[in-house]
Coordinates of C-alpha atoms and ligand atoms in Angstrom, one line a residue:
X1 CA 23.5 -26.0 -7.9
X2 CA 23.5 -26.2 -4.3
X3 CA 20.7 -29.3 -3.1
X4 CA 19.2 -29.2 0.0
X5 CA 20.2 -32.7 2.0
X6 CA 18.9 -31.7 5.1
X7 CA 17.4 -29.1 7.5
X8 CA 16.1 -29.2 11.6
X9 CA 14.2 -26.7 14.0
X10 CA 16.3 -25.5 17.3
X11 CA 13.9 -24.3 20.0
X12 CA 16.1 -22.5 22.8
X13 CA 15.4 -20.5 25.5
X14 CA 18.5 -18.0 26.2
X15 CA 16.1 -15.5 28.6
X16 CA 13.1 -16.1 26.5
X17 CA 11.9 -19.0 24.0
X18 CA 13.1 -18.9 19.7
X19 CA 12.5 -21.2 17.1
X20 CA 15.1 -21.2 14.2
X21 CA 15.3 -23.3 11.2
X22 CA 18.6 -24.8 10.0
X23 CA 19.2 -25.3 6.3
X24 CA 22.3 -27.7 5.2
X25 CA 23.7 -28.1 1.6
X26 CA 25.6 -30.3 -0.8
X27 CA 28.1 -27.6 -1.0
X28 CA 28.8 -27.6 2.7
X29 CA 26.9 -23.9 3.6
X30 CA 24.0 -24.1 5.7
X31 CA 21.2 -21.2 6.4
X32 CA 19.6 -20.0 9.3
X33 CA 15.9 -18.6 9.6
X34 CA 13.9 -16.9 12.5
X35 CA 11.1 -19.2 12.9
X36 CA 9.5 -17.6 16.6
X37 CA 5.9 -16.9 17.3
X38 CA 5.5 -15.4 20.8
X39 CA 3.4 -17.4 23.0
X40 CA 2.9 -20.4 20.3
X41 CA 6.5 -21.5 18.8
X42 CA 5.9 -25.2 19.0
X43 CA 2.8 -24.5 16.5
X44 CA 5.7 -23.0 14.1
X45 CA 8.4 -25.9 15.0
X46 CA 5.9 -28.6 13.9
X47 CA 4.6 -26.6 11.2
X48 CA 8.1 -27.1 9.8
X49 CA 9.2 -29.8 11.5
X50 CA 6.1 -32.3 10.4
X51 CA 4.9 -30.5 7.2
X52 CA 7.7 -27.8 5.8
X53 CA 11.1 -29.5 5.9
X54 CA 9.9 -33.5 4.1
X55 CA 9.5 -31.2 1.1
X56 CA 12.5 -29.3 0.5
X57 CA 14.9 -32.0 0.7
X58 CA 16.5 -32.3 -2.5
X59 CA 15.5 -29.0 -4.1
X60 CA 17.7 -26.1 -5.1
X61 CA 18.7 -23.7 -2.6
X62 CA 19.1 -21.3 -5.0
X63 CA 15.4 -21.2 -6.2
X64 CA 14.0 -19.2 -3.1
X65 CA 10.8 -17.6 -5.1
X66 CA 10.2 -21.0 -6.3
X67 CA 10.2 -22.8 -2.8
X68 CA 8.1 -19.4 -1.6
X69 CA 5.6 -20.2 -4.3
X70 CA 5.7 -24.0 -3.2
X71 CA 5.1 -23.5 0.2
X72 CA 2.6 -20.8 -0.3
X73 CA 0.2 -22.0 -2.6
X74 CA 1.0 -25.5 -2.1
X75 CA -0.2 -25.6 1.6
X76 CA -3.8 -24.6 -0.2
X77 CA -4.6 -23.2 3.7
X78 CA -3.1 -19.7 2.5
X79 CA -1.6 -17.3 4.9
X80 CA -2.2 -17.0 8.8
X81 CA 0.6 -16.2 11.4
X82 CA 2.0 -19.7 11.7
X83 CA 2.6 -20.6 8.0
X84 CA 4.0 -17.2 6.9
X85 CA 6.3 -17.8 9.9
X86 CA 7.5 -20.6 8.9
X87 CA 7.9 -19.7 5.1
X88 CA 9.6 -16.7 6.7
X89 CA 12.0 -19.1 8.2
X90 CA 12.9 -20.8 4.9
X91 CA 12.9 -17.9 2.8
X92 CA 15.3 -16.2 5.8
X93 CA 17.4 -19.8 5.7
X94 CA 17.8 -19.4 1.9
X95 CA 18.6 -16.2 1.2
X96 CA 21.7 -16.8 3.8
X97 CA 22.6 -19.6 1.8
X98 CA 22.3 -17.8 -1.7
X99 CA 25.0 -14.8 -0.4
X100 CA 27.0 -17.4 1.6
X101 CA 28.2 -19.3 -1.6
X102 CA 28.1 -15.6 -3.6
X103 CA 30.7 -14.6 -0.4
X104 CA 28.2 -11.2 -0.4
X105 CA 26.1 -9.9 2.4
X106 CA 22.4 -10.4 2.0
X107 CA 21.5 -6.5 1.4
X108 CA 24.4 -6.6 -1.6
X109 CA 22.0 -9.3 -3.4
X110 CA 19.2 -6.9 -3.0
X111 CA 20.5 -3.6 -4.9
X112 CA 23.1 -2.7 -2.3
X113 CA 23.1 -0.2 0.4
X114 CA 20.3 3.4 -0.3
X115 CA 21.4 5.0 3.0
X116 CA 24.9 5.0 5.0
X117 CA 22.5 2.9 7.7
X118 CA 18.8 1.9 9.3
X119 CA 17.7 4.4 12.1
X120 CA 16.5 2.8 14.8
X121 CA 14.4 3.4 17.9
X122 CA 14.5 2.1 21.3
X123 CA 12.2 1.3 24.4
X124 CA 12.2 3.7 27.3
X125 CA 9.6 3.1 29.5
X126 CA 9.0 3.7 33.5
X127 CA 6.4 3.4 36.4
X128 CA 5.7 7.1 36.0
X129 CA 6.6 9.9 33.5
X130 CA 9.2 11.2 35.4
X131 CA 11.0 7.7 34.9
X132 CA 9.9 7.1 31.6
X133 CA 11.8 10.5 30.8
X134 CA 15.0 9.0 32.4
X135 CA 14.8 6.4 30.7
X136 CA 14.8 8.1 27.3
X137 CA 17.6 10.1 28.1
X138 CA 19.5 7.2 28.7
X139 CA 18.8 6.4 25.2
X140 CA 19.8 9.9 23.6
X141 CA 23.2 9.4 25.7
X142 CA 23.5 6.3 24.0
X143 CA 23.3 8.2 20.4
X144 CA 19.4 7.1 19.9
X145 CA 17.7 9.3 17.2
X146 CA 14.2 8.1 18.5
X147 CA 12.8 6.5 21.2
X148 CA 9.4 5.2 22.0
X149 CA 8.0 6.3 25.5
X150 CA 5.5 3.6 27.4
X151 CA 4.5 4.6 30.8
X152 CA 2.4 3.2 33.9
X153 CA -1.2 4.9 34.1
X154 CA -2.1 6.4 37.4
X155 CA -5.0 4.6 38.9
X156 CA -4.1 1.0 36.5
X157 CA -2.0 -1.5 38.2
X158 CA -0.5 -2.2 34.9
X159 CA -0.5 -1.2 31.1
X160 CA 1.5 -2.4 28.2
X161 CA 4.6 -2.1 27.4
X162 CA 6.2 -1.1 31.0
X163 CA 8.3 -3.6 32.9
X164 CA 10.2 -3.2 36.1
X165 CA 13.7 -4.3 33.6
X166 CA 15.6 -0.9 32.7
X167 CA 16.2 -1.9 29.1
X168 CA 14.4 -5.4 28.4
X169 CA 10.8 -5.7 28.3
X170 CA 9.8 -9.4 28.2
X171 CA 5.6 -9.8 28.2
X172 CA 5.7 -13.6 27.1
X173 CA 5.9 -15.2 31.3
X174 CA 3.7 -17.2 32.8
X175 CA 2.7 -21.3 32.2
X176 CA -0.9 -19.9 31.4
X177 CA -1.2 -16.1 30.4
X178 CA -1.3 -13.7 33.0
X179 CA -4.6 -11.2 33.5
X180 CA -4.0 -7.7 33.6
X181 CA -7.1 -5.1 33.8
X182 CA -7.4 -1.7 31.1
X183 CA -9.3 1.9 31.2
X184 CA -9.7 3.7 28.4
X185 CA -10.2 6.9 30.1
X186 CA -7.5 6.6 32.5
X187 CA -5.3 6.0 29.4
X188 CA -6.5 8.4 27.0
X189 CA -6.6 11.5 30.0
X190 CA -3.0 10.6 31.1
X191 CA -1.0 10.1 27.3
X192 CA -0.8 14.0 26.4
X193 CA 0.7 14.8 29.8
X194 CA 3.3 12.3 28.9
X195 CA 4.3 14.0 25.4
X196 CA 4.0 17.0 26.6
X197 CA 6.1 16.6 29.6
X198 CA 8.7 14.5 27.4
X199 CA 8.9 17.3 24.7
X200 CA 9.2 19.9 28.0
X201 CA 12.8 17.6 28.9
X202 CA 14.0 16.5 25.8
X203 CA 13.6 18.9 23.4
X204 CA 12.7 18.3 19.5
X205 CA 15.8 17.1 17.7
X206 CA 14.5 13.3 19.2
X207 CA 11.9 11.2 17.4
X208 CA 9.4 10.5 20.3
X209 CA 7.0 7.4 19.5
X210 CA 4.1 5.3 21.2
X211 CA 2.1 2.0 20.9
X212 CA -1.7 2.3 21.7
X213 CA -1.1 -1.6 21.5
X214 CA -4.3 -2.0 19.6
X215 CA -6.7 -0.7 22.4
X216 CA -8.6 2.1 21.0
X217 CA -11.9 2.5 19.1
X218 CA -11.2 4.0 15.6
X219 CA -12.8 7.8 17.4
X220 CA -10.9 7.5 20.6
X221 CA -7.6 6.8 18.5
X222 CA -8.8 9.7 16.1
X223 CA -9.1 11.8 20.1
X224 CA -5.8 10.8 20.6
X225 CA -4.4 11.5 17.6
X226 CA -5.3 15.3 17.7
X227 CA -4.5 15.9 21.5
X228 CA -1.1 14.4 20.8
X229 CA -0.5 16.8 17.9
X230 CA 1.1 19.0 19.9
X231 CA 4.0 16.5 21.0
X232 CA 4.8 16.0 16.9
X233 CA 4.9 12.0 17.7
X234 CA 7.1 10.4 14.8
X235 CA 4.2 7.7 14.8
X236 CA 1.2 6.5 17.0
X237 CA 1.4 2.7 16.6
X238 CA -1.1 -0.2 16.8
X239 CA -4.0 2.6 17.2
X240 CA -6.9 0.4 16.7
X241 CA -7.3 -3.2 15.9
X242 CA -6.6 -3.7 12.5
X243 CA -8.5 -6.4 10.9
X244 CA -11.4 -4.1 9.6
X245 CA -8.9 -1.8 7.6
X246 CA -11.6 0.7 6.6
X247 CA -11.5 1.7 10.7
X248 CA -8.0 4.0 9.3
X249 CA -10.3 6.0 7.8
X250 CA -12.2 7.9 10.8
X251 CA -9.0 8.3 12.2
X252 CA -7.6 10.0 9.6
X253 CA -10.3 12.3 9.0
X254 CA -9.6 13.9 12.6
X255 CA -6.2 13.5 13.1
X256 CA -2.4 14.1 11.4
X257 CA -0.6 12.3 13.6
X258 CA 1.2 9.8 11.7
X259 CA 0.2 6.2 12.0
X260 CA 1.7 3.1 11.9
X261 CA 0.4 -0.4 12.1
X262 CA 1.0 -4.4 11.2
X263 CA 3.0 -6.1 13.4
X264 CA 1.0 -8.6 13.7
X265 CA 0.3 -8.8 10.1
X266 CA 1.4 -11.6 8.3
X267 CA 0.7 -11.0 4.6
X268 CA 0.6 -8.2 2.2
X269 CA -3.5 -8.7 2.1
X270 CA -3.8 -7.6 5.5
X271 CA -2.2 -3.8 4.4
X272 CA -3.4 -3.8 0.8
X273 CA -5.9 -1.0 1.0
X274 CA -4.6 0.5 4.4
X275 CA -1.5 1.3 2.0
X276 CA -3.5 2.1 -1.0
X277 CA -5.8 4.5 0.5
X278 CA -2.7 6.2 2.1
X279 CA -4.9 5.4 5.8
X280 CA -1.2 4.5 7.5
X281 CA 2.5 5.9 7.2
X282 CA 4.4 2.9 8.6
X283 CA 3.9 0.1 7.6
X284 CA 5.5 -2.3 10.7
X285 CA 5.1 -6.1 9.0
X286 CA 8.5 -7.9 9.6
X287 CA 10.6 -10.6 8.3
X288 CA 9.5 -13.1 10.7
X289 CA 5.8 -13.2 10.2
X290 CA 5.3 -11.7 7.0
X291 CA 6.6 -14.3 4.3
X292 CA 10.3 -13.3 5.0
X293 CA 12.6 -11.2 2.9
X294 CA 10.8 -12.4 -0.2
X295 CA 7.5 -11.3 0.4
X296 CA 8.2 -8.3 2.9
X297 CA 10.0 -6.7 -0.4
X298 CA 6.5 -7.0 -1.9
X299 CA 5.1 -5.3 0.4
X300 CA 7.5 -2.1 0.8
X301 CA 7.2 -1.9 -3.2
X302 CA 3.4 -1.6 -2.6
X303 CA 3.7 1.2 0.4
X304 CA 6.5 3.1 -2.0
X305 CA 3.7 3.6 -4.3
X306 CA 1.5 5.5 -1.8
X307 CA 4.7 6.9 0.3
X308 CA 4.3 4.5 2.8
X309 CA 7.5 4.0 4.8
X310 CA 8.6 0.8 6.8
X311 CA 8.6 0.8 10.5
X312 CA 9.2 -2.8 11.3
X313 CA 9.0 -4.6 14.1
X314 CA 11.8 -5.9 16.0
X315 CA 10.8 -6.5 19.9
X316 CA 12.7 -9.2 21.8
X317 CA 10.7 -11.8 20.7
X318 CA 12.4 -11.5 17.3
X319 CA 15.8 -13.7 17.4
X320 CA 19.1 -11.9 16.4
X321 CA 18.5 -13.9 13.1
X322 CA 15.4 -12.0 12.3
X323 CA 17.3 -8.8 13.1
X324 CA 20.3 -9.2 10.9
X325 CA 17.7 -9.6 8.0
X326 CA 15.7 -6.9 8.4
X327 CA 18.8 -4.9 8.8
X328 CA 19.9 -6.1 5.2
X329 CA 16.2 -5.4 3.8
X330 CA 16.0 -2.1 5.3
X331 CA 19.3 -1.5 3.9
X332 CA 18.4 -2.1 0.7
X333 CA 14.7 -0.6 -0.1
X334 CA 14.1 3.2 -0.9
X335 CA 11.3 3.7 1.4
X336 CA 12.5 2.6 4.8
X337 CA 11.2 4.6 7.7
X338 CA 12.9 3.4 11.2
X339 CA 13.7 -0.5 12.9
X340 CA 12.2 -1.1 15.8
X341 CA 15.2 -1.9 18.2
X342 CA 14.4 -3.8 21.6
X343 CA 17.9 -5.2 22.5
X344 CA 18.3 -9.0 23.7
X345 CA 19.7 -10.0 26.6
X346 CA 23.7 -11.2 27.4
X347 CA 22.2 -14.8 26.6
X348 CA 20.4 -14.4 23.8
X349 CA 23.5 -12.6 21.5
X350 CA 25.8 -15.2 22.7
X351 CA 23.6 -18.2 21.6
X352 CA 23.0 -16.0 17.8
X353 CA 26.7 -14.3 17.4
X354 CA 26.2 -11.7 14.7
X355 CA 27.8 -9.3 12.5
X356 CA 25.4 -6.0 12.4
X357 CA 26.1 -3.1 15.2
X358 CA 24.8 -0.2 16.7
X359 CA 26.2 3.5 16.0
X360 CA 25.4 7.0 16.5
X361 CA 21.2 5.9 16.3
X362 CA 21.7 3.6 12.9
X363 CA 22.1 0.1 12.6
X364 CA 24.0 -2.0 10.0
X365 CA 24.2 -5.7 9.2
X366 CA 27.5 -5.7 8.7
X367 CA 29.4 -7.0 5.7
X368 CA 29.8 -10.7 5.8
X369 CA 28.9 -13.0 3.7
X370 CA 24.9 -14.3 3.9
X371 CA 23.0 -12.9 7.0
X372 CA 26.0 -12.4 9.1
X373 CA 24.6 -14.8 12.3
X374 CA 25.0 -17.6 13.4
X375 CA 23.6 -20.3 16.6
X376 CA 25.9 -21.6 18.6
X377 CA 24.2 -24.6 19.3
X378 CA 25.9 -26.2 22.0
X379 CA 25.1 -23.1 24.1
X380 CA 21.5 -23.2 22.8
X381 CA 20.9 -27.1 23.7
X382 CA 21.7 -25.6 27.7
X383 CA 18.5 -23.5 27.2
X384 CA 15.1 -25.6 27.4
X385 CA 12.6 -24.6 25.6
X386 CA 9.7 -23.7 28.8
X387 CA 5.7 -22.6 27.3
X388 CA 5.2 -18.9 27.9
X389 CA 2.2 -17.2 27.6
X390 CA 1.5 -13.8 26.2
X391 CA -0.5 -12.1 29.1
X392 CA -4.9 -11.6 28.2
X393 CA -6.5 -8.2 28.9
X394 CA -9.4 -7.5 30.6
X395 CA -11.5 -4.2 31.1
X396 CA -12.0 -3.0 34.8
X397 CA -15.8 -4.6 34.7
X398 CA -14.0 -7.9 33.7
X399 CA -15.0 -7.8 29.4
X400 CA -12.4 -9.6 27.8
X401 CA -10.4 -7.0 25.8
X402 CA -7.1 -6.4 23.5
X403 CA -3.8 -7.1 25.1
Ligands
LIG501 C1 5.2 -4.4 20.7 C2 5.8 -5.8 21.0 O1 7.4 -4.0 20.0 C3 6.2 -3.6 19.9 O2 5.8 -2.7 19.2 O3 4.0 -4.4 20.1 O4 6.5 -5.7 22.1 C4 4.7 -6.9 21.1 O5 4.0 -6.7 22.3 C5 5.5 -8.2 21.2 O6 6.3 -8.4 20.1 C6 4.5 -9.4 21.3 O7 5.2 -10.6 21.3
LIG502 MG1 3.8 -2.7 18.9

């Protein structure tokens, strides 16, 4: 059996900061595991560094649900963003290992291929609608299937999601977070005139998405909801905050657009009865922050119970490594919905070399063995790691709010 002998964090900073964990064996095959939290990776990099990695030298690579259950209920502090990141990162690392030395890709370990490939959508977003729209059909040139829109607000400096970059958008900047102000009815007058001027120039054979970004009460997102009705949105994301999981309800009762939610979730607890009571249709935890491939299986069992389909999360802030293996678990489970697909930059892909591609809208991991990607670390020691913050939102009278 393969033994563990040693393991390290790399933090590198190719255009933005990641975190990934390094797994070595007795048989010569290391792993790799996406180990970045946006805005606090050096909480993750000790986490592993100080706490994670002591403990796994000398165990057996092969026993991944074992080492989960270690790490899980061994911490005794169960659960929270920075220890089912780094958990993530193992279970990631391991599961490259395990179909390295079988010499099969990750999703053949996991039942093999359900669909020829994962749809994906990506980000178009402008200073006004009429860019935003130009923008998106940029994507659909590019063989997109669906595209989320994210526009400026007339009458709000700024809002989320929309960056002066054509196909990047980067919020983690400053060396303390950045302020930026939010009106809820400036918002919530402006987003049907978006949809409805989107459908207007690109028809309906395109899956048009958006992120509220957490930012509504559960009746304004229920408002939303059934002015956007119109527009047929393939999901309205991040609607309301999420911790009170009951909220789903109200919005449900007025509305039929579908709703997705969870990025920032980081167990299946924080979904259990948003998925049981059928309150969501996406379910958007990812590898990186939700336990890894282990656990996120878990989870899209539960939500194909209740027809619940996966919308996961992949924004920039998500290395390559934590693409290729959501690629291989999307591949894999009957209930996948869509990948979120934010592209990294020239630096980033050439510091993770991978294997999966982009074609006519779907994404595939590609068949080599393990995760198919890899860190050049040479490359990644030029980059130095440099503390970005996640920017803070405030409401025009100054009330601290939901970024
Ligand atoms: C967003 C993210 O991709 C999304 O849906 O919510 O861009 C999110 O803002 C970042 O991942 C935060 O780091
Ligand atoms: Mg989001």
């Amino acid at each position: 059996m393969p033994r563990i002998t040693a393991a390290r964090v790399i933090v590198t900073r190719p255009g933005r900061n990641f975190v990934t964990l390094k797994i070595e064996t007795d048989e010569g095959v290391y792993g790799l595991g996406d180990a970045t939290l946006n805005g606090r990776e050096l909480a993750v990099a000790s986490y592993l560094t100080d706490h994670v990695i002591p403990c796994l030298i000398g165990r057996d690579a092969h026993s991944i649900e074992d080492i989960w259950q270690y790490l899980y209920k061994g911490a005794y502090w169960r659960r929270g963003p920075v220890t089912m990141t780094a958990i993530a990162a193992v279970d990631m690392a391991l599961w490259d290992i395990k179909g390295k030395l079988a010499g099969m890709p990750v999703y053949q370990l996991l039942g093999g291929a359900a669909r020829e490939g994962c749809m994906v959508y990506g980000h178009a977003n402008g200073s006004d609608i009429a860019e935003t729209i130009e923008r998106a059909q940029e994507y659909l040139e590019q063989g997109y299937r669906a595209v989320r829109l994210q526009s400026g607000v007339p009458g709000m400096a700024t809002t989320y999601g929309v960056s002066g970059e054509r196909f990047y958008y980067e919020p983690a900047k400053g060396s303390l977070p950045e302020e930026s102000q939010w009106s809820t009815a400036k918002y919530m007058r402006f987003v049907p005139e978006l949809f409805q001027k989107a459908r207007d120039a690109l028809g309906w054979d395109i899956h048009l998405l958006h992120d509220v970004h957490h930012r509504l009460t559960p009746i304004e997102a229920g408002r939303l909801g059934r002015d956007l009705e119109p527009y047929r949105l393939f999901w309205l994301e991040d609607a309301t905050p999420a911790e009170n999981q009951a909220a789903f309800r109200l919005i449900r009762q007025h509305t039929t657009t579908p709703l997705a939610v969870g990025e920032i979730f980081n167990s299946i607890w924080d979904a259990k009865q948003l998925i049981e009571e059928q309150l969501i249709d996406y379910i958007r935890a990812t590898v990186v922050h939700a336990g890894g491939i282990t656990h996120l299986r878990r989870v899209a069992a539960l939500a194909d119970l209740y027809q619940v389909r996966t919308g996961c999360h992949g924004a920039t802030d998500l290395s390559p490594v934590c693409m290729a293996a959501a690629l291989h678990f999307g591949l894999s489970i009957p209930n996948f919905g869509i990948q979120e697909y934010m592209r990294h930059s020239e630096e980033t892909d050439a510091v993770f070399p991978h294997a999966y591609s982009f074609e006519r809208g779907l994404m595939h991991p590609g068949d080599k063995p393990g995760l198919g990607v890899d860190i050049d670390e040479v490359l990644a020691a030029k980059y130095e790691y440099k503390r970005a913050y996640l920017p803070v939102n405030r409401l025009e009278d100054g009330t601290m709010f939901n970024w």
